[in-house]
Amino acid sequence: MFSRLARLSRPRALAVCSVPIAALFGVAVFAPLPFTLAQPGSTADVLGEDRGRQVITISGAPVRPTTGELRMTTIFATAPDADVNLPDVVEGWFRTDRAVLPHDSVYPAGKSDAEIEKRNLGQMKESQDNAVVAALNFLGRGDEDIDVRLHLADVGGPSAGLLFSLGVVDKLAGDGEGGDLTGGRVVAGTGTIAPDGTVGAVGGVSLKTQAAARDGATVFLVPKAECDDAEAELPEGLQVIPVVNLEDAVASLRALGEDGEVPSC
């Protein structure tokens, strides 16, 4: 092969060599890469209904009617086994409504789709249980015989915990003075919740703020540790309030209702 190329003119030799190089480049461009693409997902009002069922159902205590909305937010990510190639990644880097994330930061390595779905649903169930405990303890009603059921279809993971807790608080006590915790606003947010009310980081916040604004929210509650992410692509007209626990979140919403000062990132 080398002796044959030696007898070719330089332009012809380059042309011959370029064929396998172009082929290799084509393979590289469309080869799967270890990334996941994400974009703003759906939101759901935890004070309302999901597929004809109340998201929060409470028995064993009087439930107050509510106005306003408390919207939990999600991101939509490519499936665990989806092929993401170089053009997809480059496009994602240049779009503010897309994020390129390491695959293993979204999905645990070595797990099947079924295992990942089971894990996400398990995290959602744990999040719901924590949310109920945190809300009832915050209200000083943890020892009462109050039964709280949470229903939200096709959503996994722990990031709705804070909004679930706020929904329970609003339905049982409102702002504590006869009004709604939301003040009639569309409030959105994200954050895990621990039984003691501590709010934890979740990821994908810059995409969730976009989903919130798209669906009418004017206020967004964010774990304090993720303030920078929340402001990275902040939609116009969306007020971001950092929180570290359930008490912070309730106090900020009450202050909004009284036109008081609230924390900012």
GROMACS .gro file of C-alpha atoms in nm:
model
  265
    1MET     CA    1   0.000   0.000   0.000
    2PHE     CA    2   0.278   0.241   0.089
    3SER     CA    3   0.466   0.179  -0.239
    4ARG     CA    4   0.146   0.239  -0.437
    5LEU     CA    5   0.081   0.571  -0.262
    6ALA     CA    6   0.440   0.674  -0.334
    7ARG     CA    7   0.363   0.661  -0.708
    8LEU     CA    8   0.047   0.874  -0.672
    9SER     CA    9   0.053   1.249  -0.713
   10ARG     CA   10   0.015   1.444  -0.388
   11PRO     CA   11  -0.346   1.552  -0.460
   12ARG     CA   12  -0.449   1.198  -0.548
   13ALA     CA   13  -0.272   1.056  -0.242
   14LEU     CA   14  -0.453   1.304  -0.017
   15ALA     CA   15  -0.783   1.217  -0.180
   16VAL     CA   16  -0.726   0.845  -0.122
   17CYS     CA   17  -0.627   0.902   0.243
   18SER     CA   18  -0.922   1.131   0.307
   19VAL     CA   19  -1.173   0.855   0.237
   20PRO     CA   20  -1.105   0.646   0.551
   21ILE     CA   21  -1.054   0.963   0.758
   22ALA     CA   22  -1.393   1.096   0.652
   23ALA     CA   23  -1.548   0.761   0.730
   24LEU     CA   24  -1.393   0.757   1.077
   25PHE     CA   25  -1.511   1.115   1.138
   26GLY     CA   26  -1.862   1.020   1.032
   27VAL     CA   27  -1.863   0.728   1.273
   28ALA     CA   28  -1.733   0.951   1.554
   29VAL     CA   29  -1.995   1.219   1.492
   30PHE     CA   30  -2.284   0.977   1.519
   31ALA     CA   31  -2.139   0.744   1.783
   32PRO     CA   32  -2.330   0.736   2.114
   33LEU     CA   33  -2.178   0.955   2.385
   34PRO     CA   34  -2.214   0.918   2.766
   35PHE     CA   35  -2.451   1.212   2.804
   36THR     CA   36  -2.818   1.272   2.873
   37LEU     CA   37  -3.015   1.564   2.731
   38ALA     CA   38  -3.269   1.740   2.951
   39GLN     CA   39  -3.528   2.012   2.896
   40PRO     CA   40  -3.810   2.177   3.097
   41GLY     CA   41  -4.069   1.917   3.187
   42SER     CA   42  -4.425   1.924   3.311
   43THR     CA   43  -4.553   2.094   3.625
   44ALA     CA   44  -4.841   1.990   3.848
   45ASP     CA   45  -5.050   2.182   4.100
   46VAL     CA   46  -5.037   1.979   4.420
   47LEU     CA   47  -5.343   2.168   4.548
   48GLY     CA   48  -5.546   2.047   4.251
   49GLU     CA   49  -5.616   1.729   4.059
   50ASP     CA   50  -5.405   1.492   3.854
   51ARG     CA   51  -5.597   1.278   3.604
   52GLY     CA   52  -5.924   1.337   3.785
   53ARG     CA   53  -5.793   1.263   4.134
   54GLN     CA   54  -5.695   1.508   4.406
   55VAL     CA   55  -5.318   1.512   4.445
   56ILE     CA   56  -5.353   1.558   4.822
   57THR     CA   57  -5.637   1.383   5.005
   58ILE     CA   58  -5.673   1.436   5.380
   59SER     CA   59  -5.907   1.261   5.624
   60GLY     CA   60  -5.931   1.284   6.000
   61ALA     CA   61  -5.916   1.666   6.005
   62PRO     CA   62  -6.106   1.958   5.847
   63VAL     CA   63  -5.967   2.060   5.508
   64ARG     CA   64  -5.992   2.419   5.396
   65PRO     CA   65  -6.065   2.527   5.037
   66THR     CA   66  -5.767   2.687   4.866
   67THR     CA   67  -5.701   2.936   4.590
   68GLY     CA   68  -5.380   2.986   4.402
   69GLU     CA   69  -5.150   2.703   4.298
   70LEU     CA   70  -4.846   2.519   4.429
   71ARG     CA   71  -4.673   2.374   4.126
   72MET     CA   72  -4.407   2.107   4.155
   73THR     CA   73  -4.168   2.111   3.861
   74THR     CA   74  -3.988   1.846   3.661
   75ILE     CA   75  -3.732   1.807   3.387
   76PHE     CA   76  -3.773   1.579   3.088
   77ALA     CA   77  -3.462   1.375   3.014
   78THR     CA   78  -3.376   1.138   2.732
   79ALA     CA   79  -3.437   0.773   2.819
   80PRO     CA   80  -3.158   0.579   2.994
   81ASP     CA   81  -3.085   0.375   2.681
   82ALA     CA   82  -3.124   0.661   2.430
   83ASP     CA   83  -2.831   0.729   2.197
   84VAL     CA   84  -2.697   1.084   2.231
   85ASN     CA   85  -2.442   1.180   1.966
   86LEU     CA   86  -2.213   1.475   1.897
   87PRO     CA   87  -2.466   1.690   1.704
   88ASP     CA   88  -2.715   1.646   1.989
   89VAL     CA   89  -2.456   1.754   2.245
   90VAL     CA   90  -2.342   2.057   2.045
   91GLU     CA   91  -2.701   2.171   1.993
   92GLY     CA   92  -2.771   2.128   2.364
   93TRP     CA   93  -2.472   2.341   2.461
   94PHE     CA   94  -2.598   2.634   2.257
   95ARG     CA   95  -2.964   2.623   2.370
   96THR     CA   96  -3.082   2.784   2.693
   97ASP     CA   97  -3.378   2.545   2.713
   98ARG     CA   98  -3.157   2.237   2.702
   99ALA     CA   99  -2.894   2.090   2.931
  100VAL     CA  100  -2.623   1.836   2.856
  101LEU     CA  101  -2.563   1.620   3.162
  102PRO     CA  102  -2.327   1.328   3.227
  103HIS     CA  103  -2.537   1.013   3.187
  104ASP     CA  104  -2.430   0.873   3.525
  105SER     CA  105  -2.537   1.194   3.704
  106VAL     CA  106  -2.896   1.131   3.593
  107TYR     CA  107  -2.915   0.753   3.579
  108PRO     CA  108  -2.720   0.509   3.798
  109ALA     CA  109  -2.461   0.317   3.601
  110GLY     CA  110  -2.521  -0.047   3.522
  111LYS     CA  111  -2.896  -0.039   3.590
  112SER     CA  112  -3.167  -0.148   3.350
  113ASP     CA  113  -3.458   0.080   3.256
  114ALA     CA  114  -3.686  -0.124   3.482
  115GLU     CA  115  -3.446  -0.096   3.775
  116ILE     CA  116  -3.416   0.280   3.725
  117GLU     CA  117  -3.793   0.325   3.710
  118LYS     CA  118  -3.835   0.120   4.029
  119ARG     CA  119  -3.571   0.334   4.202
  120ASN     CA  120  -3.736   0.660   4.094
  121LEU     CA  121  -4.078   0.545   4.213
  122GLY     CA  122  -3.926   0.437   4.542
  123GLN     CA  123  -3.770   0.779   4.586
  124MET     CA  124  -4.106   0.943   4.514
  125LYS     CA  125  -4.280   0.727   4.776
  126GLU     CA  126  -4.015   0.809   5.035
  127SER     CA  127  -4.042   1.177   4.943
  128GLN     CA  128  -4.419   1.170   4.992
  129ASP     CA  129  -4.389   1.001   5.330
  130ASN     CA  130  -4.127   1.255   5.442
  131ALA     CA  131  -4.342   1.542   5.317
  132VAL     CA  132  -4.641   1.434   5.525
  133VAL     CA  133  -4.433   1.388   5.841
  134ALA     CA  134  -4.258   1.724   5.792
  135ALA     CA  135  -4.587   1.910   5.734
  136LEU     CA  136  -4.771   1.758   6.031
  137ASN     CA  137  -4.474   1.812   6.262
  138PHE     CA  138  -4.446   2.173   6.146
  139LEU     CA  139  -4.812   2.227   6.234
  140GLY     CA  140  -4.768   2.052   6.570
  141ARG     CA  141  -5.015   1.784   6.468
  142GLY     CA  142  -4.786   1.489   6.424
  143ASP     CA  143  -4.953   1.293   6.703
  144GLU     CA  144  -5.308   1.335   6.568
  145ASP     CA  145  -5.495   1.070   6.374
  146ILE     CA  146  -5.470   1.250   6.039
  147ASP     CA  147  -5.444   1.041   5.723
  148VAL     CA  148  -5.279   1.210   5.423
  149ARG     CA  149  -5.265   1.040   5.084
  150LEU     CA  150  -5.061   1.178   4.794
  151HIS     CA  151  -5.121   1.089   4.431
  152LEU     CA  152  -4.922   1.201   4.131
  153ALA     CA  153  -4.897   0.972   3.828
  154ASP     CA  154  -4.591   0.920   3.609
  155VAL     CA  155  -4.352   1.125   3.822
  156GLY     CA  156  -4.052   0.975   3.997
  157GLY     CA  157  -3.773   1.099   4.217
  158PRO     CA  158  -3.766   1.300   4.540
  159SER     CA  159  -3.776   1.660   4.413
  160ALA     CA  160  -4.147   1.730   4.483
  161GLY     CA  161  -4.108   1.686   4.859
  162LEU     CA  162  -4.110   2.055   4.951
  163LEU     CA  163  -4.419   2.130   4.741
  164PHE     CA  164  -4.606   1.831   4.886
  165SER     CA  165  -4.535   1.957   5.238
  166LEU     CA  166  -4.652   2.308   5.151
  167GLY     CA  167  -4.968   2.166   4.998
  168VAL     CA  168  -5.052   1.977   5.317
  169VAL     CA  169  -4.986   2.289   5.527
  170ASP     CA  170  -5.206   2.502   5.300
  171LYS     CA  171  -5.495   2.256   5.304
  172LEU     CA  172  -5.487   2.219   5.683
  173ALA     CA  173  -5.389   2.566   5.802
  174GLY     CA  174  -5.340   2.810   5.513
  175ASP     CA  175  -5.132   3.108   5.619
  176GLY     CA  176  -5.241   3.064   5.979
  177GLU     CA  177  -5.462   3.372   5.972
  178GLY     CA  178  -5.753   3.255   5.759
  179GLY     CA  179  -5.592   3.316   5.421
  180ASP     CA  180  -5.421   3.099   5.163
  181LEU     CA  181  -5.052   3.018   5.195
  182THR     CA  182  -5.013   3.105   4.827
  183GLY     CA  183  -5.189   3.439   4.863
  184GLY     CA  184  -5.378   3.342   4.548
  185ARG     CA  185  -5.056   3.333   4.347
  186VAL     CA  186  -4.915   3.062   4.124
  187VAL     CA  187  -4.615   2.947   4.326
  188ALA     CA  188  -4.374   2.687   4.191
  189GLY     CA  189  -4.063   2.528   4.330
  190THR     CA  190  -3.848   2.226   4.384
  191GLY     CA  191  -3.654   2.060   4.663
  192THR     CA  192  -3.634   1.737   4.858
  193ILE     CA  193  -3.774   1.728   5.210
  194ALA     CA  194  -3.655   1.542   5.517
  195PRO     CA  195  -3.887   1.443   5.804
  196ASP     CA  196  -3.742   1.733   6.009
  197GLY     CA  197  -3.831   1.978   5.732
  198THR     CA  198  -3.483   2.027   5.588
  199VAL     CA  199  -3.490   2.113   5.217
  200GLY     CA  200  -3.228   1.952   4.992
  201ALA     CA  201  -3.086   2.021   4.648
  202VAL     CA  202  -3.224   1.842   4.342
  203GLY     CA  203  -3.052   1.949   4.017
  204GLY     CA  204  -3.193   2.077   3.688
  205VAL     CA  205  -3.311   2.399   3.854
  206SER     CA  206  -3.244   2.629   3.558
  207LEU     CA  207  -3.475   2.412   3.347
  208LYS     CA  208  -3.740   2.395   3.620
  209THR     CA  209  -3.761   2.774   3.647
  210GLN     CA  210  -3.839   2.782   3.275
  211ALA     CA  211  -4.112   2.522   3.319
  212ALA     CA  212  -4.256   2.722   3.609
  213ALA     CA  213  -4.269   3.049   3.417
  214ARG     CA  214  -4.419   2.875   3.114
  215ASP     CA  215  -4.704   2.747   3.332
  216GLY     CA  216  -4.783   3.081   3.491
  217ALA     CA  217  -4.575   3.091   3.811
  218THR     CA  218  -4.455   3.425   3.944
  219VAL     CA  219  -4.270   3.285   4.247
  220PHE     CA  220  -4.020   3.000   4.259
  221LEU     CA  221  -3.894   2.838   4.579
  222VAL     CA  222  -3.546   2.690   4.543
  223PRO     CA  223  -3.307   2.512   4.780
  224LYS     CA  224  -3.063   2.780   4.893
  225ALA     CA  225  -2.765   2.576   4.774
  226GLU     CA  226  -2.894   2.603   4.417
  227CYS     CA  227  -2.946   2.979   4.398
  228ASP     CA  228  -2.681   3.023   4.129
  229ASP     CA  229  -2.839   2.756   3.911
  230ALA     CA  230  -3.183   2.912   3.953
  231GLU     CA  231  -3.058   3.248   3.832
  232ALA     CA  232  -2.853   3.111   3.542
  233GLU     CA  233  -3.139   3.126   3.289
  234LEU     CA  234  -3.401   3.301   3.502
  235PRO     CA  235  -3.718   3.389   3.309
  236GLU     CA  236  -3.833   3.750   3.328
  237GLY     CA  237  -4.095   3.814   3.595
  238LEU     CA  238  -4.013   3.508   3.808
  239GLN     CA  239  -3.915   3.585   4.168
  240VAL     CA  240  -3.676   3.330   4.318
  241ILE     CA  241  -3.684   3.271   4.693
  242PRO     CA  242  -3.415   3.053   4.856
  243VAL     CA  243  -3.516   2.821   5.140
  244VAL     CA  244  -3.329   2.585   5.370
  245ASN     CA  245  -3.627   2.425   5.542
  246LEU     CA  246  -4.005   2.409   5.546
  247GLU     CA  247  -4.026   2.683   5.808
  248ASP     CA  248  -3.836   2.918   5.576
  249ALA     CA  249  -4.068   2.842   5.286
  250VAL     CA  250  -4.386   2.901   5.489
  251ALA     CA  251  -4.248   3.223   5.641
  252SER     CA  252  -4.153   3.358   5.298
  253LEU     CA  253  -4.495   3.284   5.151
  254ARG     CA  254  -4.664   3.448   5.448
  255ALA     CA  255  -4.440   3.754   5.405
  256LEU     CA  256  -4.531   3.776   5.038
  257GLY     CA  257  -4.897   3.780   5.133
  258GLU     CA  258  -4.831   4.073   5.365
  259ASP     CA  259  -4.611   4.255   5.111
  260GLY     CA  260  -4.319   4.202   5.345
  261GLU     CA  261  -3.954   4.139   5.272
  262VAL     CA  262  -3.847   3.795   5.156
  263PRO     CA  263  -3.499   3.648   5.101
  264SER     CA  264  -3.343   3.659   4.756
  265CYS     CA  265  -3.056   3.477   4.592
   0.00000   0.00000   0.00000
